[in-house]
């Protein structure tokens, strides 16, 4: 306990001296507590920090405990030094010497060394005990995932907002770009196979029909288009380059030089007319998705509504209203008639169409800034990402509070969750892509060095676990999509 190191010598102190020292210590302690409380209030009220107030308060309290422990031990050490000096003066006045006249080598030195050792040990114990409360909240992994950059898909003339993988053969990659076009790519060769140029504005999202060769795109021209495609995969002349880079490489990648350009114009088949055009919105259509079965689609718009349409007739079936600000994303459940919409109003909403006669809605306020996306997993979970730099995992059976929270250092864009490994891929504004498991443990960070990785904001990620090589794709405002091979060791998957 603090104070033990000076207890034996304090008995020789005069009673008045004891009371005076005790009173001074109390006044000093009260003054210190008042100063510390005032400082803590100033820190919580005035400091510009992104940390939640509760977490900041907890951190200040923990470090305050360390400071108080150090202060008590420091005062004890000063008292011991004064007593040693007093005894040395008394012995010197009596003409006595200590082991050859050098007090620093005698019994008092041993006592002082013992006190210093106790001080060091107590500080070490206090530090470990207090900081363990902080460190325990940060989950660490014992081994690192291996990430391989396999292919870059370059051809768009502006940033890429979204990407998707076809669900039926031939399996191709689709990208939606601010250059008003959507492109289909051969995953193995990186060659562009088809261009859709039917929109008059930025193409903000792309999704493929579950059983037919049809694509659904949403655009800034206030429409969503359904269009058919036919592609033939080119032969693979050689296997993709195997470029293996540790995921934790911290080397920074310099931005592309202003003079550099992407690949020049290329000749590909182009589709300019949609099979169906959905014109029910009064603002930018930011996202659209197919409901299970592919007979209906849902679209989300900046007009603060989401609309449900029949695919065959293009008829508007339902208008989903309630969000207070622009919608940012929509997603459908892979096996049930459930829709989740995200908004700038810091909420996401769960819409239930399983009962044809009842269309229920639930509102979830789990974030403090724009919810950039919320997606379903194969199980009974919803994962939401936000500009507040957090990702939260929710249980559909109990959505009162998240079952896991991931805190990051940058705003998060359109996330995706792998069906088999249940790994969350987080694309960030700061050009990073990070991987977490469903419990919130960090697994990897994709490389962004040696002129690999994204050079601008990463907008979207999508998993493709049917392909054993390219199983993750990302895209960003550097006008390229990237195919990755993510190898998560079995040890990490079991955690």
Tab-separated table of C-alpha atoms in Angstrom:
chain	number	residue	atom	x	y	z
A	1	UNK	CA	0.000	0.000	0.000
A	2	UNK	CA	1.197	3.560	-0.596
A	3	UNK	CA	3.005	4.898	2.456
A	4	UNK	CA	4.422	1.625	3.724
A	5	UNK	CA	7.991	2.495	2.687
A	6	UNK	CA	8.127	5.430	5.120
A	7	UNK	CA	6.185	3.984	8.060
A	8	UNK	CA	9.177	2.721	10.103
A	9	UNK	CA	11.009	6.045	10.223
A	10	UNK	CA	7.917	8.202	10.751
A	11	UNK	CA	7.644	6.984	14.383
A	12	UNK	CA	10.689	9.074	15.338
A	13	UNK	CA	8.942	12.262	14.194
A	14	UNK	CA	7.660	14.729	16.824
A	15	UNK	CA	3.846	14.522	17.411
A	16	UNK	CA	3.367	18.202	16.443
A	17	UNK	CA	5.456	17.614	13.342
A	18	UNK	CA	3.258	14.617	12.489
A	19	UNK	CA	0.024	16.624	12.871
A	20	UNK	CA	1.450	19.522	10.858
A	21	UNK	CA	2.624	17.202	8.086
A	22	UNK	CA	-0.712	15.362	8.093
A	23	UNK	CA	-2.691	18.628	7.898
A	24	UNK	CA	-0.474	19.895	5.089
A	25	UNK	CA	-0.931	16.619	3.235
A	26	UNK	CA	-4.720	16.852	3.547
A	27	UNK	CA	-4.783	20.453	2.283
A	28	UNK	CA	-2.438	19.530	-0.555
A	29	UNK	CA	-4.605	16.531	-1.460
A	30	UNK	CA	-7.832	18.570	-1.415
A	31	UNK	CA	-6.255	21.309	-3.533
A	32	UNK	CA	-4.881	18.749	-5.978
A	33	UNK	CA	-8.267	17.027	-6.277
A	34	UNK	CA	-9.980	20.364	-6.959
A	35	UNK	CA	-7.379	21.310	-9.571
A	36	UNK	CA	-7.646	17.878	-11.177
A	37	UNK	CA	-11.459	18.017	-11.267
A	38	UNK	CA	-11.317	21.481	-12.840
A	39	UNK	CA	-8.757	20.293	-15.385
A	40	UNK	CA	-10.875	17.276	-16.249
A	41	UNK	CA	-13.934	19.466	-16.777
A	42	UNK	CA	-11.913	21.754	-19.052
A	43	UNK	CA	-10.629	18.758	-20.995
A	44	UNK	CA	-14.106	17.338	-21.488
A	45	UNK	CA	-15.719	20.677	-22.345
A	46	UNK	CA	-13.125	22.494	-24.408
A	47	UNK	CA	-10.908	19.993	-26.176
A	48	UNK	CA	-11.686	19.295	-29.813
A	49	UNK	CA	-11.629	15.504	-29.772
A	50	UNK	CA	-13.402	12.863	-31.833
A	51	UNK	CA	-13.583	10.493	-28.837
A	52	UNK	CA	-16.969	10.098	-27.118
A	53	UNK	CA	-17.227	12.026	-23.843
A	54	UNK	CA	-17.716	8.808	-21.828
A	55	UNK	CA	-14.520	7.270	-23.242
A	56	UNK	CA	-12.528	10.458	-22.721
A	57	UNK	CA	-13.786	10.712	-19.143
A	58	UNK	CA	-12.767	7.105	-18.501
A	59	UNK	CA	-9.283	7.695	-19.944
A	60	UNK	CA	-8.798	10.830	-17.848
A	61	UNK	CA	-9.911	8.951	-14.731
A	62	UNK	CA	-7.482	6.087	-15.365
A	63	UNK	CA	-4.536	8.365	-15.968
A	64	UNK	CA	-5.600	10.422	-12.968
A	65	UNK	CA	-5.279	7.306	-10.806
A	66	UNK	CA	-1.761	6.774	-12.112
A	67	UNK	CA	-0.902	10.410	-11.383
A	68	UNK	CA	-2.245	10.242	-7.813
A	69	UNK	CA	-0.317	7.046	-7.087
A	70	UNK	CA	2.884	8.557	-8.434
A	71	UNK	CA	2.299	11.768	-6.442
A	72	UNK	CA	1.834	9.874	-3.155
A	73	UNK	CA	4.966	7.815	-3.718
A	74	UNK	CA	6.918	10.903	-4.739
A	75	UNK	CA	5.931	12.719	-1.510
A	76	UNK	CA	6.945	9.681	0.548
A	77	UNK	CA	10.271	9.551	-1.217
A	78	UNK	CA	10.909	13.241	-0.454
A	79	UNK	CA	10.062	12.649	3.231
A	80	UNK	CA	12.507	9.741	3.343
A	81	UNK	CA	15.254	11.841	1.787
A	82	UNK	CA	14.693	14.601	4.363
A	83	UNK	CA	14.883	12.062	7.194
A	84	UNK	CA	18.090	10.609	5.759
A	85	UNK	CA	19.604	14.092	5.573
A	86	UNK	CA	18.528	14.827	9.181
A	87	UNK	CA	20.067	11.587	10.501
A	88	UNK	CA	23.262	12.191	8.531
A	89	UNK	CA	23.564	15.693	10.004
A	90	UNK	CA	22.974	14.302	13.515
A	91	UNK	CA	25.582	11.578	13.068
A	92	UNK	CA	28.041	14.044	11.630
A	93	UNK	CA	27.464	16.333	14.634
A	94	UNK	CA	28.207	13.423	17.002
A	95	UNK	CA	31.452	12.742	15.112
A	96	UNK	CA	30.310	9.280	13.896
A	97	UNK	CA	31.027	7.834	10.511
A	98	UNK	CA	29.157	5.255	8.498
A	99	UNK	CA	31.291	2.582	6.893
A	100	UNK	CA	34.376	4.662	6.174
A	101	UNK	CA	32.686	8.033	6.466
A	102	UNK	CA	30.664	7.681	3.263
A	103	UNK	CA	26.958	7.710	4.144
A	104	UNK	CA	26.062	6.778	0.587
A	105	UNK	CA	27.562	3.334	1.108
A	106	UNK	CA	26.061	2.473	4.486
A	107	UNK	CA	22.818	1.197	5.928
A	108	UNK	CA	20.984	4.395	5.075
A	109	UNK	CA	21.933	3.914	1.428
A	110	UNK	CA	20.529	0.404	1.596
A	111	UNK	CA	17.315	1.785	3.077
A	112	UNK	CA	17.072	4.464	0.389
A	113	UNK	CA	17.725	1.871	-2.324
A	114	UNK	CA	14.991	-0.322	-0.885
A	115	UNK	CA	12.608	2.631	-0.905
A	116	UNK	CA	13.506	3.476	-4.506
A	117	UNK	CA	13.013	-0.148	-5.508
A	118	UNK	CA	9.592	-0.150	-3.852
A	119	UNK	CA	8.734	3.085	-5.655
A	120	UNK	CA	9.718	1.602	-9.001
A	121	UNK	CA	7.796	-1.603	-8.337
A	122	UNK	CA	4.653	0.247	-7.218
A	123	UNK	CA	4.725	2.521	-10.245
A	124	UNK	CA	5.170	-0.472	-12.515
A	125	UNK	CA	2.303	-2.340	-10.843
A	126	UNK	CA	0.027	0.704	-10.940
A	127	UNK	CA	0.821	1.346	-14.607
A	128	UNK	CA	0.117	-2.239	-15.593
A	129	UNK	CA	-3.115	-2.434	-13.587
A	130	UNK	CA	-4.493	0.847	-14.920
A	131	UNK	CA	-3.482	0.611	-18.546
A	132	UNK	CA	-4.680	-2.972	-18.800
A	133	UNK	CA	-8.220	-1.589	-18.583
A	134	UNK	CA	-7.513	0.453	-21.701
A	135	UNK	CA	-5.497	-2.072	-23.665
A	136	UNK	CA	-7.979	-4.882	-23.069
A	137	UNK	CA	-10.560	-3.055	-25.170
A	138	UNK	CA	-8.324	-3.203	-28.239
A	139	UNK	CA	-8.437	-6.700	-29.699
A	140	UNK	CA	-5.157	-7.789	-31.268
A	141	UNK	CA	-4.325	-10.737	-33.449
A	142	UNK	CA	-1.338	-13.002	-33.123
A	143	UNK	CA	-0.719	-13.604	-36.816
A	144	UNK	CA	-1.149	-11.572	-39.972
A	145	UNK	CA	-3.314	-12.149	-43.000
A	146	UNK	CA	-1.705	-12.241	-46.432
A	147	UNK	CA	-3.096	-9.883	-49.076
A	148	UNK	CA	-2.171	-10.155	-52.733
A	149	UNK	CA	-2.964	-7.500	-55.297
A	150	UNK	CA	-3.880	-9.543	-58.360
A	151	UNK	CA	-5.412	-7.217	-60.934
A	152	UNK	CA	-6.154	-3.543	-61.572
A	153	UNK	CA	-9.160	-2.604	-63.713
A	154	UNK	CA	-8.429	0.754	-65.352
A	155	UNK	CA	-10.590	2.482	-67.958
A	156	UNK	CA	-13.060	4.841	-66.290
A	157	UNK	CA	-12.519	8.552	-66.778
A	158	UNK	CA	-13.821	9.577	-63.371
A	159	UNK	CA	-14.169	8.145	-59.878
A	160	UNK	CA	-15.833	4.755	-59.361
A	161	UNK	CA	-18.667	4.824	-56.835
A	162	UNK	CA	-19.748	1.199	-56.726
A	163	UNK	CA	-18.990	-2.306	-57.942
A	164	UNK	CA	-20.680	-5.712	-58.029
A	165	UNK	CA	-20.103	-9.315	-59.110
A	166	UNK	CA	-22.541	-11.247	-61.310
A	167	UNK	CA	-24.314	-14.071	-59.508
A	168	UNK	CA	-24.530	-16.396	-62.525
A	169	UNK	CA	-21.984	-17.414	-65.204
A	170	UNK	CA	-20.177	-15.853	-66.866
A	171	UNK	CA	-18.882	-14.240	-63.668
A	172	UNK	CA	-17.788	-10.676	-64.404
A	173	UNK	CA	-17.072	-7.521	-62.431
A	174	UNK	CA	-19.313	-4.480	-62.842
A	175	UNK	CA	-18.324	-0.910	-61.973
A	176	UNK	CA	-20.420	2.271	-61.714
A	177	UNK	CA	-18.666	5.580	-62.299
A	178	UNK	CA	-19.147	9.330	-62.097
A	179	UNK	CA	-18.198	9.414	-65.814
A	180	UNK	CA	-21.863	8.493	-66.583
A	181	UNK	CA	-21.043	4.892	-67.508
A	182	UNK	CA	-21.048	1.377	-66.101
A	183	UNK	CA	-18.453	-1.139	-67.296
A	184	UNK	CA	-18.287	-4.934	-67.202
A	185	UNK	CA	-14.845	-6.548	-66.822
A	186	UNK	CA	-13.196	-9.922	-67.175
A	187	UNK	CA	-11.956	-10.726	-63.682
A	188	UNK	CA	-9.033	-12.875	-64.852
A	189	UNK	CA	-7.657	-10.682	-67.640
A	190	UNK	CA	-8.725	-7.217	-66.503
A	191	UNK	CA	-10.154	-6.523	-69.973
A	192	UNK	CA	-13.275	-4.367	-70.350
A	193	UNK	CA	-16.048	-6.424	-71.993
A	194	UNK	CA	-19.057	-4.074	-72.181
A	195	UNK	CA	-20.018	-0.455	-71.576
A	196	UNK	CA	-23.447	0.829	-70.550
A	197	UNK	CA	-23.934	4.475	-71.522
A	198	UNK	CA	-27.671	4.957	-71.049
A	199	UNK	CA	-27.529	7.414	-68.134
A	200	UNK	CA	-27.282	11.175	-68.388
A	201	UNK	CA	-25.630	11.568	-64.992
A	202	UNK	CA	-23.207	9.905	-62.620
A	203	UNK	CA	-23.835	6.170	-62.204
A	204	UNK	CA	-23.936	5.742	-58.431
A	205	UNK	CA	-24.554	2.032	-57.989
A	206	UNK	CA	-24.730	-1.263	-59.871
A	207	UNK	CA	-26.326	-4.600	-58.906
A	208	UNK	CA	-26.841	-7.808	-60.916
A	209	UNK	CA	-30.013	-9.910	-61.137
A	210	UNK	CA	-29.799	-13.156	-59.119
A	211	UNK	CA	-30.762	-15.491	-61.987
A	212	UNK	CA	-30.740	-13.548	-65.280
A	213	UNK	CA	-28.223	-11.499	-67.256
A	214	UNK	CA	-29.646	-8.155	-66.177
A	215	UNK	CA	-28.101	-5.217	-64.360
A	216	UNK	CA	-29.686	-2.491	-62.225
A	217	UNK	CA	-28.008	0.930	-62.100
A	218	UNK	CA	-28.918	4.095	-60.188
A	219	UNK	CA	-27.942	7.547	-61.389
A	220	UNK	CA	-27.718	11.227	-60.642
A	221	UNK	CA	-30.135	11.783	-63.538
A	222	UNK	CA	-32.933	10.850	-61.046
A	223	UNK	CA	-33.581	7.457	-62.639
A	224	UNK	CA	-32.753	3.797	-62.146
A	225	UNK	CA	-32.198	1.630	-65.222
A	226	UNK	CA	-32.619	-2.085	-65.803
A	227	UNK	CA	-30.631	-3.341	-68.792
A	228	UNK	CA	-29.678	-6.704	-70.281
A	229	UNK	CA	-26.143	-7.686	-71.161
A	230	UNK	CA	-24.404	-10.479	-73.052
A	231	UNK	CA	-20.661	-10.954	-72.724
A	232	UNK	CA	-18.125	-13.518	-73.803
A	233	UNK	CA	-15.060	-14.013	-71.648
A	234	UNK	CA	-11.715	-13.732	-73.443
A	235	UNK	CA	-9.197	-16.582	-73.093
A	236	UNK	CA	-6.714	-16.220	-70.281
A	237	UNK	CA	-3.269	-16.015	-71.885
A	238	UNK	CA	-1.335	-16.162	-68.627
A	239	UNK	CA	-2.123	-16.349	-64.934
A	240	UNK	CA	-2.415	-13.054	-63.072
A	241	UNK	CA	0.740	-11.698	-61.501
A	242	UNK	CA	1.214	-12.881	-57.931
A	243	UNK	CA	2.114	-9.742	-56.038
A	244	UNK	CA	2.220	-10.542	-52.327
A	245	UNK	CA	2.518	-7.735	-49.815
A	246	UNK	CA	2.065	-7.876	-46.013
A	247	UNK	CA	-1.193	-6.232	-45.041
A	248	UNK	CA	0.401	-4.125	-42.306
A	249	UNK	CA	2.895	-2.330	-44.532
A	250	UNK	CA	2.890	1.262	-43.289
A	251	UNK	CA	4.796	2.848	-46.163
A	252	UNK	CA	2.822	5.668	-47.704
A	253	UNK	CA	2.009	5.850	-51.390
A	254	UNK	CA	2.418	9.210	-53.045
A	255	UNK	CA	-0.488	10.531	-55.044
A	256	UNK	CA	-0.509	10.079	-58.773
A	257	UNK	CA	1.252	12.901	-60.565
A	258	UNK	CA	-1.093	15.431	-62.093
A	259	UNK	CA	0.287	14.796	-65.547
A	260	UNK	CA	-0.365	11.088	-65.453
A	261	UNK	CA	-3.411	9.750	-67.275
A	262	UNK	CA	-5.259	6.494	-67.357
A	263	UNK	CA	-5.344	4.236	-70.352
A	264	UNK	CA	-6.464	5.891	-73.539
A	265	UNK	CA	-9.776	5.340	-75.342
A	266	UNK	CA	-10.684	1.739	-75.915
A	267	UNK	CA	-13.172	0.057	-78.217
A	268	UNK	CA	-15.783	-2.063	-76.440
A	269	UNK	CA	-19.409	-2.978	-77.215
A	270	UNK	CA	-21.726	-0.261	-75.861
A	271	UNK	CA	-25.365	-0.421	-74.739
A	272	UNK	CA	-27.223	2.898	-74.783
A	273	UNK	CA	-30.887	1.909	-74.252
A	274	UNK	CA	-32.326	0.468	-71.042
A	275	UNK	CA	-34.839	-2.372	-70.919
A	276	UNK	CA	-36.768	-0.444	-68.242
A	277	UNK	CA	-36.414	3.069	-66.825
A	278	UNK	CA	-37.693	3.834	-63.308
A	279	UNK	CA	-38.603	7.529	-62.978
A	280	UNK	CA	-40.367	7.798	-59.632
A	281	UNK	CA	-37.825	9.971	-57.764
A	282	UNK	CA	-37.475	13.740	-57.558
A	283	UNK	CA	-33.771	13.720	-56.751
A	284	UNK	CA	-30.524	11.858	-57.300
A	285	UNK	CA	-30.973	8.080	-57.093
A	286	UNK	CA	-28.001	7.084	-54.986
A	287	UNK	CA	-28.499	3.285	-54.849
A	288	UNK	CA	-30.756	0.446	-55.979
A	289	UNK	CA	-30.975	-3.287	-55.308
A	290	UNK	CA	-32.957	-6.402	-56.254
A	291	UNK	CA	-35.308	-7.996	-53.747
A	292	UNK	CA	-34.972	-11.733	-53.250
A	293	UNK	CA	-36.311	-13.498	-56.359
A	294	UNK	CA	-35.520	-10.568	-58.637
A	295	UNK	CA	-39.134	-9.596	-59.381
A	296	UNK	CA	-38.961	-6.279	-57.529
A	297	UNK	CA	-36.300	-3.621	-56.984
A	298	UNK	CA	-35.856	-0.937	-54.356
A	299	UNK	CA	-34.227	2.435	-55.054
A	300	UNK	CA	-32.952	5.070	-52.596
A	301	UNK	CA	-32.830	8.773	-53.398
A	302	UNK	CA	-31.755	12.171	-52.181
A	303	UNK	CA	-35.471	13.057	-52.169
A	304	UNK	CA	-35.497	11.299	-48.733
A	305	UNK	CA	-37.533	8.341	-49.938
A	306	UNK	CA	-37.011	4.774	-51.105
A	307	UNK	CA	-39.291	3.313	-53.769
A	308	UNK	CA	-40.308	-0.287	-54.467
A	309	UNK	CA	-40.946	-1.160	-58.146
A	310	UNK	CA	-42.198	-4.151	-60.099
A	311	UNK	CA	-39.529	-5.190	-62.580
A	312	UNK	CA	-41.847	-6.492	-65.304
A	313	UNK	CA	-44.147	-3.445	-65.441
A	314	UNK	CA	-41.867	-0.726	-63.920
A	315	UNK	CA	-44.860	0.105	-61.693
A	316	UNK	CA	-44.276	1.924	-58.400
A	317	UNK	CA	-45.565	-0.377	-55.642
A	318	UNK	CA	-44.586	1.446	-52.424
A	319	UNK	CA	-42.936	4.675	-51.404
A	320	UNK	CA	-40.948	4.304	-48.209
A	321	UNK	CA	-40.860	7.642	-46.373
A	322	UNK	CA	-39.679	8.682	-42.950
A	323	UNK	CA	-36.038	9.659	-43.249
A	324	UNK	CA	-35.369	13.305	-42.386
A	325	UNK	CA	-32.471	13.782	-44.804
A	326	UNK	CA	-31.067	12.353	-48.034
A	327	UNK	CA	-30.669	8.598	-48.337
A	328	UNK	CA	-27.165	7.263	-48.909
A	329	UNK	CA	-27.660	3.548	-49.542
A	330	UNK	CA	-30.121	0.657	-49.636
A	331	UNK	CA	-29.610	-3.077	-49.321
A	332	UNK	CA	-31.835	-6.155	-49.509
A	333	UNK	CA	-31.624	-9.390	-47.522
A	334	UNK	CA	-30.273	-12.339	-49.563
A	335	UNK	CA	-33.071	-14.748	-48.566
A	336	UNK	CA	-35.928	-12.690	-47.059
A	337	UNK	CA	-38.071	-9.738	-48.118
A	338	UNK	CA	-36.242	-7.258	-45.921
A	339	UNK	CA	-34.773	-3.889	-46.923
A	340	UNK	CA	-32.437	-1.616	-44.976
A	341	UNK	CA	-32.010	2.067	-45.950
A	342	UNK	CA	-29.291	4.431	-44.721
A	343	UNK	CA	-29.457	8.190	-44.464
A	344	UNK	CA	-27.623	11.382	-43.665
A	345	UNK	CA	-30.030	11.805	-40.734
A	346	UNK	CA	-27.694	9.442	-38.738
A	347	UNK	CA	-30.241	6.587	-38.790
A	348	UNK	CA	-30.897	3.461	-40.769
A	349	UNK	CA	-34.310	1.878	-41.177
A	350	UNK	CA	-35.349	-1.753	-41.494
A	351	UNK	CA	-38.379	-2.347	-43.749
A	352	UNK	CA	-40.188	-5.691	-43.536
A	353	UNK	CA	-42.168	-6.893	-46.591
A	354	UNK	CA	-42.477	-10.537	-45.582
A	355	UNK	CA	-46.180	-10.139	-44.816
A	356	UNK	CA	-47.942	-8.737	-47.945
A	357	UNK	CA	-50.613	-7.068	-45.828
A	358	UNK	CA	-48.276	-5.420	-43.300
A	359	UNK	CA	-45.218	-3.350	-44.133
A	360	UNK	CA	-43.483	-2.586	-40.855
A	361	UNK	CA	-40.521	-0.291	-40.299
A	362	UNK	CA	-38.009	0.036	-37.474
A	363	UNK	CA	-35.715	3.025	-36.949
A	364	UNK	CA	-32.217	2.617	-35.476
A	365	UNK	CA	-30.209	5.502	-34.099
A	366	UNK	CA	-26.835	3.933	-33.483
A	367	UNK	CA	-24.581	6.583	-35.068
A	368	UNK	CA	-23.784	10.257	-34.592
A	369	UNK	CA	-23.139	11.148	-38.245
A	370	UNK	CA	-24.251	10.092	-41.736
A	371	UNK	CA	-24.850	6.349	-42.075
A	372	UNK	CA	-23.055	5.649	-45.336
A	373	UNK	CA	-24.225	2.030	-45.671
A	374	UNK	CA	-25.984	-0.757	-43.811
A	375	UNK	CA	-25.870	-4.310	-45.164
A	376	UNK	CA	-27.306	-7.695	-44.282
A	377	UNK	CA	-25.166	-10.732	-43.621
A	378	UNK	CA	-26.082	-14.294	-44.507
A	379	UNK	CA	-26.998	-14.810	-40.858
A	380	UNK	CA	-29.235	-12.659	-38.700
A	381	UNK	CA	-27.005	-9.595	-38.583
A	382	UNK	CA	-26.929	-6.073	-39.975
A	383	UNK	CA	-23.626	-4.217	-40.232
A	384	UNK	CA	-23.728	-0.409	-40.445
A	385	UNK	CA	-20.937	2.035	-41.289
A	386	UNK	CA	-20.851	5.761	-40.761
A	387	UNK	CA	-19.002	9.028	-41.236
A	388	UNK	CA	-18.645	9.020	-37.440
A	389	UNK	CA	-15.762	6.566	-38.046
A	390	UNK	CA	-17.511	3.585	-36.506
A	391	UNK	CA	-18.933	0.308	-37.763
A	392	UNK	CA	-21.551	-1.481	-35.703
A	393	UNK	CA	-22.765	-5.073	-35.848
A	394	UNK	CA	-26.429	-5.650	-34.945
A	395	UNK	CA	-28.484	-8.753	-34.240
A	396	UNK	CA	-31.778	-8.758	-36.134
A	397	UNK	CA	-33.431	-10.558	-33.222
A	398	UNK	CA	-32.469	-7.801	-30.781
A	399	UNK	CA	-31.629	-4.459	-32.373
A	400	UNK	CA	-31.655	-2.410	-29.165
A	401	UNK	CA	-27.884	-2.107	-29.022
A	402	UNK	CA	-24.985	-3.301	-31.205
A	403	UNK	CA	-23.269	-6.563	-30.359
A	404	UNK	CA	-19.920	-5.174	-31.570
A	405	UNK	CA	-18.505	-1.725	-32.327
A	406	UNK	CA	-15.454	-1.051	-34.488
A	407	UNK	CA	-13.774	2.352	-34.100
A	408	UNK	CA	-11.498	3.646	-36.860
A	409	UNK	CA	-9.564	6.794	-37.753
A	410	UNK	CA	-11.459	7.716	-40.914
A	411	UNK	CA	-14.981	7.911	-42.324
A	412	UNK	CA	-16.291	4.640	-43.753
A	413	UNK	CA	-17.985	4.175	-47.115
A	414	UNK	CA	-19.886	1.210	-48.612
A	415	UNK	CA	-18.932	-1.886	-46.655
A	416	UNK	CA	-19.372	-5.568	-47.515
A	417	UNK	CA	-19.395	-8.776	-45.477
A	418	UNK	CA	-18.147	-12.106	-46.803
A	419	UNK	CA	-20.719	-14.877	-46.720
A	420	UNK	CA	-18.363	-17.742	-45.827
A	421	UNK	CA	-15.741	-16.204	-43.566
A	422	UNK	CA	-17.970	-13.412	-42.194
A	423	UNK	CA	-15.248	-10.813	-42.621
A	424	UNK	CA	-16.132	-7.114	-42.906
A	425	UNK	CA	-14.243	-5.066	-45.508
A	426	UNK	CA	-14.134	-1.355	-44.652
A	427	UNK	CA	-13.295	1.169	-47.418
A	428	UNK	CA	-12.143	4.494	-45.960
A	429	UNK	CA	-11.950	8.124	-46.987
A	430	UNK	CA	-8.224	8.076	-46.161
A	431	UNK	CA	-7.505	5.513	-48.950
A	432	UNK	CA	-7.214	2.589	-46.546
A	433	UNK	CA	-9.116	-0.705	-46.653
A	434	UNK	CA	-9.287	-2.639	-43.396
A	435	UNK	CA	-10.636	-6.098	-42.562
A	436	UNK	CA	-12.395	-7.005	-39.295
A	437	UNK	CA	-14.248	-10.044	-38.051
A	438	UNK	CA	-17.815	-9.884	-36.743
A	439	UNK	CA	-16.654	-9.568	-33.122
A	440	UNK	CA	-14.776	-6.377	-33.954
A	441	UNK	CA	-11.243	-7.840	-34.002
A	442	UNK	CA	-8.956	-6.344	-36.613
A	443	UNK	CA	-7.589	-8.887	-39.096
A	444	UNK	CA	-5.662	-6.925	-41.713
A	445	UNK	CA	-5.081	-3.726	-43.614
A	446	UNK	CA	-4.689	-3.931	-47.377
A	447	UNK	CA	-1.332	-2.660	-48.686
A	448	UNK	CA	-0.997	0.881	-49.919
A	449	UNK	CA	2.689	1.181	-50.807
A	450	UNK	CA	5.163	0.508	-53.610
A	451	UNK	CA	2.617	2.074	-55.990
A	452	UNK	CA	0.039	-0.529	-55.034
A	453	UNK	CA	-3.390	0.098	-53.606
A	454	UNK	CA	-5.709	3.069	-53.982
A	455	UNK	CA	-4.496	6.626	-54.432
A	456	UNK	CA	-7.762	8.364	-53.572
A	457	UNK	CA	-10.797	7.784	-51.370
A	458	UNK	CA	-11.978	4.140	-51.441
A	459	UNK	CA	-15.718	4.144	-52.142
A	460	UNK	CA	-16.849	0.526	-52.052
A	461	UNK	CA	-15.847	-3.084	-51.441
A	462	UNK	CA	-17.416	-6.372	-52.536
A	463	UNK	CA	-16.536	-10.007	-51.819
A	464	UNK	CA	-16.441	-12.763	-54.450
A	465	UNK	CA	-15.836	-15.996	-52.551
A	466	UNK	CA	-16.737	-18.199	-55.491
A	467	UNK	CA	-13.390	-17.245	-56.987
A	468	UNK	CA	-10.449	-18.796	-55.147
A	469	UNK	CA	-7.979	-16.185	-56.407
A	470	UNK	CA	-9.683	-12.776	-56.655
A	471	UNK	CA	-12.016	-12.884	-53.662
A	472	UNK	CA	-12.235	-9.171	-52.772
A	473	UNK	CA	-12.704	-6.109	-54.991
A	474	UNK	CA	-12.431	-2.452	-54.091
A	475	UNK	CA	-12.913	0.763	-56.046
A	476	UNK	CA	-12.270	4.421	-55.465
A	477	UNK	CA	-11.921	7.917	-56.788
A	478	UNK	CA	-8.542	7.119	-58.324
A	479	UNK	CA	-10.666	5.792	-61.244
A	480	UNK	CA	-9.666	2.169	-60.786
A	481	UNK	CA	-10.996	-1.053	-59.300
A	482	UNK	CA	-8.613	-3.557	-57.719
A	483	UNK	CA	-8.916	-7.317	-57.330
A	484	UNK	CA	-7.320	-8.848	-54.218
A	485	UNK	CA	-6.633	-12.306	-52.898
A	486	UNK	CA	-7.256	-12.325	-49.142
A	487	UNK	CA	-5.874	-15.309	-47.265
A	488	UNK	CA	-7.023	-15.318	-43.645
A	489	UNK	CA	-5.243	-17.973	-41.547
A	490	UNK	CA	-7.514	-20.521	-39.917
A	491	UNK	CA	-6.363	-19.300	-36.502
A	492	UNK	CA	-7.869	-15.885	-37.147
A	493	UNK	CA	-11.079	-17.263	-38.618
A	494	UNK	CA	-11.777	-19.233	-35.442
A	495	UNK	CA	-11.523	-16.152	-33.221
